[in-house]
């Protein structure tokens, strides 16, 4: 069995910011994210963590804890460029150094162990090559790539065959700490919410049960927990890999030229793989370089947990070429990104997929890796043209209190307005009329769901007649400080609307231990604890319940609707008597003095 070594540089974005000159080595550094996480902490130095700063924290809260911190924006290109020096140092000891992301590499230990005599000596050589002044590096060794990455966080060596025992006490939250795992965040949070907090607890559940409830994202988590991610760092090559090569007419010395070549070559490789119904999971990039009279070859290996898309391949090739051109040009005295020197350049570029596989059938109809999106859209358009525009519907996630309300259907090809879906009609009308200037003459009452407030006073602050101040309409549903859906049912959500075969689908009755019916009071309190659920001739004992969650609908109308929802589990009677069948769970709705089944859990 091939052993894997993972080398991890904690807080690499912080080190990259310091090496790039954005912060000094003695300063407290906080690195922010990009896009939607622009104002949140992506990484921070140990001093900031000691003060209470955590990943994902709002930047304003972090600054309140560390007032004199230096805030640096994340820069993936700089992180890749600076990490190139470390990878080059490791290549001096062994080959097949795979970059999972800047700050994390995995290496097969068998080959260097054979060369240096034993595993301990080989690992020490690799750690020495990875050690740079001011940079902390941690190593982990295990049988699987994912287990080695987790072991690196505690600098652990997992004995052969003991990966599952090592992972048992580890929290499933570590899946969110390592971005190279590419794990679905809501899935991990749902696992934690139902009490699955460790890998041992997750591995004890069958993969079939996890797949049924959490889908492919849950299976990915389960395989990591059960130490069954058996992909090798350097697997055997398949027959005739679809290698693509480009040889420019003149040596490439500019970063923008290299990026253009990388994009075209990645597109060519992606088309070849798609023609063979394959996706690439491990890629070898080979660059032939020239500097004066000297010629060299530079090789890098890239691996991702998810299949490499065309964009991902182009980005990784661009990062490598950018790093090589910049470092070589700077070393010879030129300016990076310029064409003033023609004796340093790239003469050929080769992309070779080292690990390919058929697309995962679990990716679904719209899988990016399978390339099904375009063909599925064409089929939907043809069906729509034959049957009518309103005959093809697409589900969209919208806002809502109940899980049933959080899925709506819209005509295929149209964009659903998820900002107003699920809102009361008055609030939807308010969003359309917000901030409009009132017309001259008598003004109608403001739309339902909105409140009237006076406009700002003049510079002196004096207000003499409120009736003379123009009114503004403010949409209370847009207030950031207000909960968007108060009373929203917590996850995990039911798997099916309504009931199912052999289950209640419609009205049911709940009774307490004394036989009294269970009702909901005006204060949203149960009259008694549920003990029995009944429908038709069925009568099942209740084994657990949660709630109720009250909902007041149409409260602005003369006839408001008061409702409540209740989660409940009951024990069915199996063939061998009560208690032999697994319990069933439903989401019940109390409305109009009756209980009914709104959804059921699988």
C-alpha atoms as one frame of an Amber mdcrd trajectory, in Angstrom:
protein
   0.000   0.000   0.000   1.317   3.419  -0.970   1.818   5.764   1.959   1.040
   9.458   1.532   2.681  12.439   3.169   0.887  15.778   3.419   2.780  19.009
   4.061   0.690  21.890   5.364   1.739  25.502   5.853  -0.824  27.006   8.282
  -2.104  30.482   7.470  -0.455  30.552   4.046  -2.479  33.605   2.896  -0.983
  35.491   5.862   2.557  34.417   4.938   1.933  35.392   1.318   0.751  38.846
   2.395   3.918  39.316   4.443   6.231  38.015   1.730   4.536  40.322  -0.780
   5.273  43.299   1.457   1.686  44.040   2.475   2.536  43.596   6.165   5.572
  43.313   8.382   6.605  40.093  10.131   5.876  41.572  13.550   2.428  42.915
  12.704  -0.929  41.291  13.350  -2.350  40.324   9.956  -5.908  39.538   8.899
  -6.661  38.419   5.324 -10.155  38.986   3.968 -12.020  36.953   1.364 -13.374
  37.839  -2.062 -16.821  38.428  -3.488 -19.507  37.644  -0.924 -16.848  37.117
   1.777 -15.065  40.414   1.097 -15.807  41.717   4.596 -15.152  38.454   6.412
 -11.959  36.925   7.768 -10.434  34.291   5.499  -7.203  33.768   7.457  -5.358
  35.386  10.346  -2.051  35.084  12.165  -1.670  33.299  15.550  -1.645  36.623
  17.407  -5.063  37.492  15.982  -6.423  34.049  16.896  -5.156  34.488  20.440
  -7.203  37.695  20.615 -10.362  35.839  19.552 -10.399  36.348  15.777 -11.824
  33.384  13.875 -12.312  32.441  10.250 -15.616  33.641   8.837 -15.904  36.421
  11.419 -17.047  39.825  10.241 -14.140  42.177   9.625 -15.719  44.812  11.848
 -15.842  42.384  14.780 -12.241  41.311  14.152 -11.058  44.915  14.172 -12.849
  45.465  17.452 -10.771  42.644  18.949  -7.467  43.695  17.328  -7.534  47.422
  16.691  -3.964  47.697  15.375  -4.204  44.852  12.861  -3.154  45.052   9.217
  -5.934  43.995   6.834  -4.817  42.496   3.514  -7.075  41.481   0.647  -6.741
  37.919  -0.593  -4.646  37.543  -3.752  -4.676  33.999  -5.221  -2.160  34.871
  -7.935   0.400  36.105  -5.409  -0.173  33.071  -3.209   0.474  30.747  -6.158
   3.527  32.697  -7.272   5.192  32.664  -3.853   4.367  29.009  -3.264   6.260
  28.100  -6.423   9.599  28.457  -4.605   8.592  25.881  -1.996   7.404  23.405
  -4.627  10.685  23.825  -6.509  12.604  23.012  -3.331  10.560  19.845  -2.788
  11.153  18.765  -6.376  14.840  18.644  -5.531  14.108  15.741  -3.172  11.373
  13.805  -4.969   9.039  13.953  -7.927   5.227  13.786  -8.037   4.738  16.693
  -5.666   1.035  17.412  -6.036  -0.276  20.858  -5.160  -3.752  20.617  -3.628
  -3.819  24.386  -3.071  -1.240  27.032  -2.139  -0.063  25.974   1.293  -0.816
  22.245   0.956   0.917  19.474  -1.001   0.763  15.680  -0.943   3.669  13.397
  -1.803   3.942   9.610  -2.204   6.441   8.455   0.408   7.354   5.071  -1.088
   9.807   6.277  -3.732  11.864   8.633  -1.522  11.745   6.040   1.278  13.315
   3.478  -1.045  15.962   5.966  -2.169  16.911   7.244   1.295  16.599   3.901
   3.053  13.480   4.256   5.225  10.336   6.329   5.650  11.614   8.395   8.585
  14.705   9.583   6.726  12.716  10.404   3.596  10.173  12.406   5.583  12.906
  14.343   7.343  14.482  15.213   3.991  11.135  16.462   2.688  10.481  18.533
   5.809  13.946  20.077   5.558  13.296  21.001   1.928   9.933  22.521   2.877
  11.335  24.580   5.750  11.843  28.267   5.057  12.667  31.040   7.547   9.553
  32.359   9.247   7.266  29.643   7.844   5.734  26.925   9.991   5.223  23.600
   8.236   3.439  20.526   9.539   3.534  16.994   8.181   1.108  14.097   8.340
   1.475  10.549   7.009  -1.316   8.039   6.377  -2.600   5.500   3.879  -5.039
   7.895   2.174  -4.668  11.426   0.872  -7.540  12.828   2.920  -6.404  11.121
   6.119  -2.853  12.412   5.627  -4.172  15.967   5.200  -6.138  15.664   8.439
  -3.124  14.130  10.204  -0.950  17.054   9.102  -3.026  19.404  11.240  -1.774
  17.611  14.348   1.616  16.519  12.903   0.598  12.871  13.272   1.856   9.662
  11.686  -0.988   7.186  11.259   0.194   3.543  11.347  -0.661   1.442   8.293
  -4.217   0.149   8.423  -5.167   2.350  11.393  -6.719   5.279   9.538 -10.282
   4.615  10.683  -9.235   4.384  14.333  -7.318   7.650  13.982 -10.315   9.426
  12.454 -12.914   8.232  14.987 -12.565  11.107  17.512 -11.970  13.794  14.859
 -14.759  16.362  14.519 -16.615  16.497  11.207 -16.154  20.262  11.388 -12.620
  19.798  10.072 -14.188  19.199   6.650 -15.102  22.886   6.596 -11.600  23.974
   7.605  -9.880  22.399   4.592 -11.022  23.848   1.270  -9.272  21.186  -0.819
 -11.881  18.658   0.365 -14.514  20.708  -1.493 -17.251  19.570   0.881 -20.760
  21.006   0.834 -21.087  23.317   3.857 -24.845  22.835   4.508 -24.368  19.060
   4.490 -21.758  19.202   7.260 -23.911  21.574   9.301 -26.908  19.280   8.881
 -24.829  16.331  10.088 -23.839  18.294  13.167 -27.418  19.401  13.799 -28.616
  15.778  13.986 -25.850  14.796  16.402 -23.266  13.357  13.997 -20.308  15.320
  15.341 -17.369  12.949  14.818 -16.027  10.835  11.981 -16.585   7.753  14.127
 -20.291   8.493  14.435 -20.547   9.174  10.701 -18.644   6.028   9.702 -20.948
   3.935  11.911 -23.867   4.835   9.626 -24.209   2.819   6.446 -23.270   4.553
   3.212 -26.681   3.695   1.781 -28.465   5.517   4.601 -26.209   8.549   4.213
 -26.730   8.592   0.449 -30.501   8.373   0.826 -30.687  11.382   3.127 -27.743
  13.580   2.117 -26.994  12.559  -1.480 -23.566  12.646  -3.081 -22.335  15.385
  -0.732 -23.068  13.141   2.239 -21.359  10.164   0.594 -18.207  12.259   0.095
 -18.167  13.027   3.821 -18.830   9.379   4.702 -15.963   8.073   2.567 -13.529
  10.470   4.213 -14.766   9.411   7.661 -14.506   5.718   6.789 -11.009   6.156
   5.252 -12.178   4.801   1.910 -10.806   7.528  -0.355  -8.388   5.221  -2.126
  -7.114   7.437  -4.927  -3.365   7.139  -5.152  -1.034  10.098  -5.442   0.505
   8.639  -8.587  -1.806   5.985 -10.091  -0.845   3.914 -13.144  -1.270   5.710
 -16.430  -4.058   4.657 -18.740  -3.407   3.714 -22.366  -2.637   6.662 -24.640
  -3.622   9.639 -22.478  -4.962  12.553 -24.552  -1.873  14.744 -24.246  -1.926
  18.201 -25.850   1.128  20.319 -26.683   1.701  23.794 -28.074   5.002  25.130
 -29.446   4.929  28.926 -29.958   6.813  30.451 -32.870   8.800  32.663 -30.497
   9.642  32.055 -26.823   6.882  33.405 -24.601   8.208  36.027 -22.186   5.045
  37.854 -21.172   2.506  36.731 -18.596  -0.482  37.812 -20.707   0.805  35.790
 -23.675   1.240  32.766 -21.424  -2.299  33.151 -20.083  -3.698  33.275 -23.628
  -1.835  30.089 -24.575  -2.968  28.356 -21.380  -6.598  29.130 -22.139  -6.456
  27.737 -25.664  -4.594  24.595 -24.628  -6.986  23.940 -21.737  -9.934  24.252
 -24.111  -8.346  21.787 -26.527  -7.679  19.246 -23.758 -11.172  19.620 -22.339
 -12.707  18.888 -25.745 -10.612  15.729 -26.150 -11.623  14.471 -22.723 -15.282
  15.244 -23.368 -15.130  13.324 -26.645 -13.883  10.270 -24.711 -16.469  10.807
 -21.925 -13.728  11.397 -19.360 -12.924  13.980 -16.716  -9.446  14.837 -15.455
  -8.656  14.616 -11.752  -4.876  14.761 -11.867  -2.928  16.854 -14.358   0.741
  17.080 -15.281   1.961  20.384 -16.720   5.319  20.303 -18.533   7.052  23.490
 -19.660  10.198  23.601 -21.797  12.141  26.778 -21.112  15.087  28.598 -22.618
  17.391  31.116 -20.960  20.235  32.220 -23.188  21.910  29.036 -24.333  20.438
  26.908 -21.538  17.325  24.774 -21.918  15.337  23.328 -19.043  12.172  21.399
 -18.289   9.768  22.327 -15.518   7.052  19.883 -14.389   4.168  20.362 -11.971
   1.355  18.070 -10.840  -2.109  19.299  -9.931  -4.908  17.396  -8.246  -8.386
  18.402  -7.138 -11.084  16.417  -5.404 -13.615  17.437  -8.029 -12.919  16.953
 -11.761 -10.855  19.694 -13.361 -13.012  21.873 -15.574 -11.732  23.869 -18.525
 -11.544  27.003 -16.370  -9.737  25.158 -13.568  -7.130  23.745 -15.970  -6.532
  27.157 -17.534  -6.133  28.807 -14.126  -3.606  26.268 -12.890  -1.517  26.459
 -16.048  -1.607  30.257 -15.919  -0.483  30.234 -12.277   2.455  27.985 -13.097
   3.542  29.976 -16.155   3.118  33.254 -14.288   5.271  32.004 -11.439   7.976
  30.652 -13.709   8.216  33.742 -15.936   8.173  36.142 -13.003  10.772  34.279
 -10.964  13.139  33.648 -13.890  12.874  37.177 -15.288  13.427  38.737 -11.877
  16.404  36.479 -11.239  18.059  37.628 -14.475  17.498  41.315 -13.781  14.432
  42.067 -15.899  10.977  43.302 -15.002   8.199  40.747 -14.657   5.527  40.929
 -17.326   7.634  42.857 -19.848   9.009  41.808 -23.198  12.330  43.623 -22.862
  14.234  40.340 -22.595  13.984  37.658 -25.234  16.531  35.198 -23.799  14.154
  33.995 -21.055  10.981  32.352 -22.287   8.779  29.312 -22.803   9.351  27.250
 -25.918   6.722  24.521 -25.395   3.838  23.668 -23.111   2.323  20.203 -22.597
  -0.768  19.157 -20.655  -0.966  15.463 -19.794  -3.888  14.005 -17.813  -2.467
  11.412 -15.438  -5.719  10.338 -13.817  -8.967  10.256 -15.754 -12.292   8.685
 -14.919 -15.813   8.545 -16.305 -18.046  11.293 -14.947 -19.732  10.429 -11.686
 -23.320   9.444 -12.318 -24.209  10.968  -8.956 -23.412  14.433 -10.246 -26.902
  14.684 -11.699 -28.476  15.979 -14.867 -26.870  19.422 -14.696 -23.345  18.251
 -13.866 -20.599  20.587 -15.043 -18.062  17.764 -15.254 -20.350  15.653 -17.422
 -21.103  18.555 -19.722 -24.796  17.737 -19.521 -25.989  21.270 -18.911 -26.086
  22.413 -22.533 -27.697  19.222 -23.862 -30.317  19.201 -21.096 -31.228  22.798
 -21.859 -31.654  21.964 -25.544 -33.956  19.039 -24.740 -36.050  21.181 -22.393
 -36.376  23.869 -25.065 -37.561  21.301 -27.647 -40.175  19.888 -25.259 -41.303
  23.413 -24.459 -41.720  24.284 -28.141 -43.823  21.154 -28.667 -46.079  21.256
 -25.597 -46.185  24.940 -24.751 -44.224  27.435 -22.721 -46.046  26.676 -19.469
 -45.676  22.894 -19.750 -42.015  22.770 -18.728 -41.361  23.988 -15.204 -38.135
  24.304 -13.257 -37.890  24.159  -9.452 -36.179  27.101  -7.777 -35.219  27.712
  -4.167 -37.137  30.639  -2.682 -37.724  32.086   0.744 -40.334  30.713   3.085
 -41.092  29.549   6.598 -42.063  25.968   5.826 -39.824  23.662   3.749 -42.792
  23.237   1.407 -42.832  26.991   0.790 -39.108  27.110   0.043 -39.452  25.418
  -3.362 -41.376  27.111  -6.156 -41.810  26.329  -9.854 -41.285  28.773 -12.672
 -41.626  28.474 -16.429 -38.482  27.069 -17.998 -36.240  29.838 -19.278 -37.645
  32.525 -16.990 -35.813  33.910 -13.994 -37.681  33.550 -10.732 -37.829  36.524
  -8.372 -36.481  34.809  -5.269 -36.416  38.080  -3.336 -40.218  38.342  -3.159
 -41.274  34.699  -3.522 -42.901  33.508  -0.345 -43.541  37.055   0.916 -47.023
  38.338   1.595 -48.687  39.960  -1.379 -48.587  43.368   0.259 -44.861  43.112
   0.891 -44.274  42.135  -2.734 -46.210  45.162  -3.888 -44.197  47.285  -1.502
 -40.890  46.232  -3.028 -42.110  47.392  -6.423 -43.240  50.818  -5.129 -40.412
  51.503  -2.701 -38.730  54.912  -2.748 -41.114  56.370  -5.304 -41.791  60.114
  -4.994 -45.476  60.778  -4.232 -47.355  62.511  -7.035 -49.136  65.829  -6.556
 -52.611  65.797  -5.060 -54.179  63.517  -2.467 -51.958  60.560  -1.577 -53.337
  57.048  -1.163 -52.553  54.996   1.886 -49.151  53.283   1.771 -49.088  49.733
   0.439 -49.866  46.923   2.833 -46.797  45.653   4.651 -45.041  49.043   4.570
 -44.754  51.782   7.180 -44.830  55.572   6.781 -42.002  57.687   8.233 -41.259
  61.403   7.895 -38.416  62.521   5.663 -35.198  63.966   7.074 -35.477  67.397
   8.666 -33.596  70.448   7.427 -30.067  71.409   8.452 -31.279  73.280  11.527
 -33.089  70.227  12.730 -36.320  72.171  13.218 -39.614  70.613  12.270 -42.658
  72.878  12.485 -45.354  70.956  10.685 -45.109  67.230  10.089 -47.810  67.480
   7.433 -45.522  69.668   5.294 -42.736  67.074   5.210 -42.820  64.777   2.167
 -43.413  61.178   3.130 -41.107  58.276   2.347 -42.187  54.687   1.995 -39.863
  52.257   3.769 -40.035  48.538   3.130 -39.725  46.826   6.495 -38.914  43.519
   4.791 -35.592  44.968   3.617 -34.324  45.842   7.113 -31.087  43.907   7.565
 -31.536  43.699  11.342 -34.904  41.914  11.043 -35.037  38.107  10.704 -36.146
  37.393   7.155 -38.299  34.388   8.050 -39.164  34.345  11.770 -40.420  30.926
  12.793 -38.579  29.155   9.978 -38.383  25.394  10.441 -34.801  24.297  11.204
 -33.060  21.691   9.058 -32.617  18.996   8.018 -35.740  19.468   5.940 -38.276
  16.784   4.979 -37.603  14.777   1.859 -41.159  14.740   0.476 -44.188  16.981
   0.416 -47.359  15.592   1.935 -47.573  11.959   2.952 -46.611   8.822   1.069
 -47.959   5.350   0.323 -49.366   3.813   3.500 -48.782   7.019   5.475 -51.146
   9.810   6.524 -51.788  12.317   3.768 -54.237  14.891   5.040 -55.853  15.365
   8.410 -54.537  13.540  11.456 -55.345  13.697  15.147 -53.012  14.017  18.109
 -53.922  12.905  21.604 -52.161  13.222  24.913 -51.469  10.447  27.397 -54.868
  11.003  29.021 -56.780  10.882  25.749 -57.303  14.633  25.427 -56.793  16.106
  21.950 -53.629  18.138  21.425 -54.347  21.709  20.354 -52.368  24.935  20.024
 -53.352  27.931  22.129 -53.266  31.590  21.126 -49.932  31.822  22.935 -48.542
  29.077  20.628 -48.435  26.489  23.415 -49.536  22.861  23.200 -52.462  21.904
  25.386 -50.638  18.701  26.359 -47.704  16.582  25.258 -48.470  14.415  22.179
 -48.639  10.706  22.953 -50.594   9.176  20.056 -51.098  10.090  16.383 -54.223
   8.770  14.660 -55.601   8.708  11.134 -58.294   6.418   9.733 -57.851   3.096
  11.578 -54.193   3.673  12.441 -53.022   4.572  15.929 -49.265   4.950  16.523
 -47.415   5.883  19.718 -45.481   9.140  19.522 -41.784   8.704  20.326 -40.632
  12.309  20.012 -41.718  15.807  19.040 -40.347  19.330  18.642 -42.094  22.680
  18.414 -44.536  24.180  17.917 -43.333  26.966  15.616 -46.089  29.587  15.363
 -46.831  31.499  12.161 -49.153  34.503  11.919 -50.129  35.021   8.283 -52.022
  37.994   6.853 -51.793  39.754  10.179 -52.446  43.104   8.465 -55.871  41.998
   7.200 -59.192  41.883   9.062 -59.006  38.072   9.022 -55.503  36.976  10.117
 -54.526  33.314  10.008 -52.863  31.755  13.042 -51.012  28.498  12.399 -48.245
  26.396  13.916 -45.983  23.571  12.828 -44.849  20.540  14.801 -42.170  17.933
  14.093 -43.166  14.506  15.334 -41.890  10.914  15.241 -43.996   7.805  15.771
 -43.269   4.099  16.036 -44.895   1.875  13.453 -45.878  -1.713  14.122 -43.690
  -4.192  12.263 -44.352  -7.781  11.391 -42.847  -8.978  14.676 -44.733  -6.512
  16.861 -44.307  -2.960  17.953 -40.825  -1.579  18.081 -39.409  -3.680  15.263
 -40.046  -1.152  12.480 -37.989   2.039  12.293 -39.722   5.202  13.543 -41.323
   7.572  11.055 -41.242  11.352  11.146 -43.626  13.991   9.838 -44.003  17.748
   9.770 -47.518  18.616  10.936 -49.395  21.864  10.355 -51.983  23.219  12.798
 -54.479  25.476  11.054 -58.188  26.095  11.487 -58.362  23.804  14.505 -56.974
  20.736  12.687 -53.672  18.926  12.317 -52.569  17.846   8.833 -49.410  16.326
   7.348 -47.441  18.957   5.441 -44.316  16.878   4.701 -42.644  13.629   5.697
 -39.047  12.776   6.504 -37.316   9.862   4.815
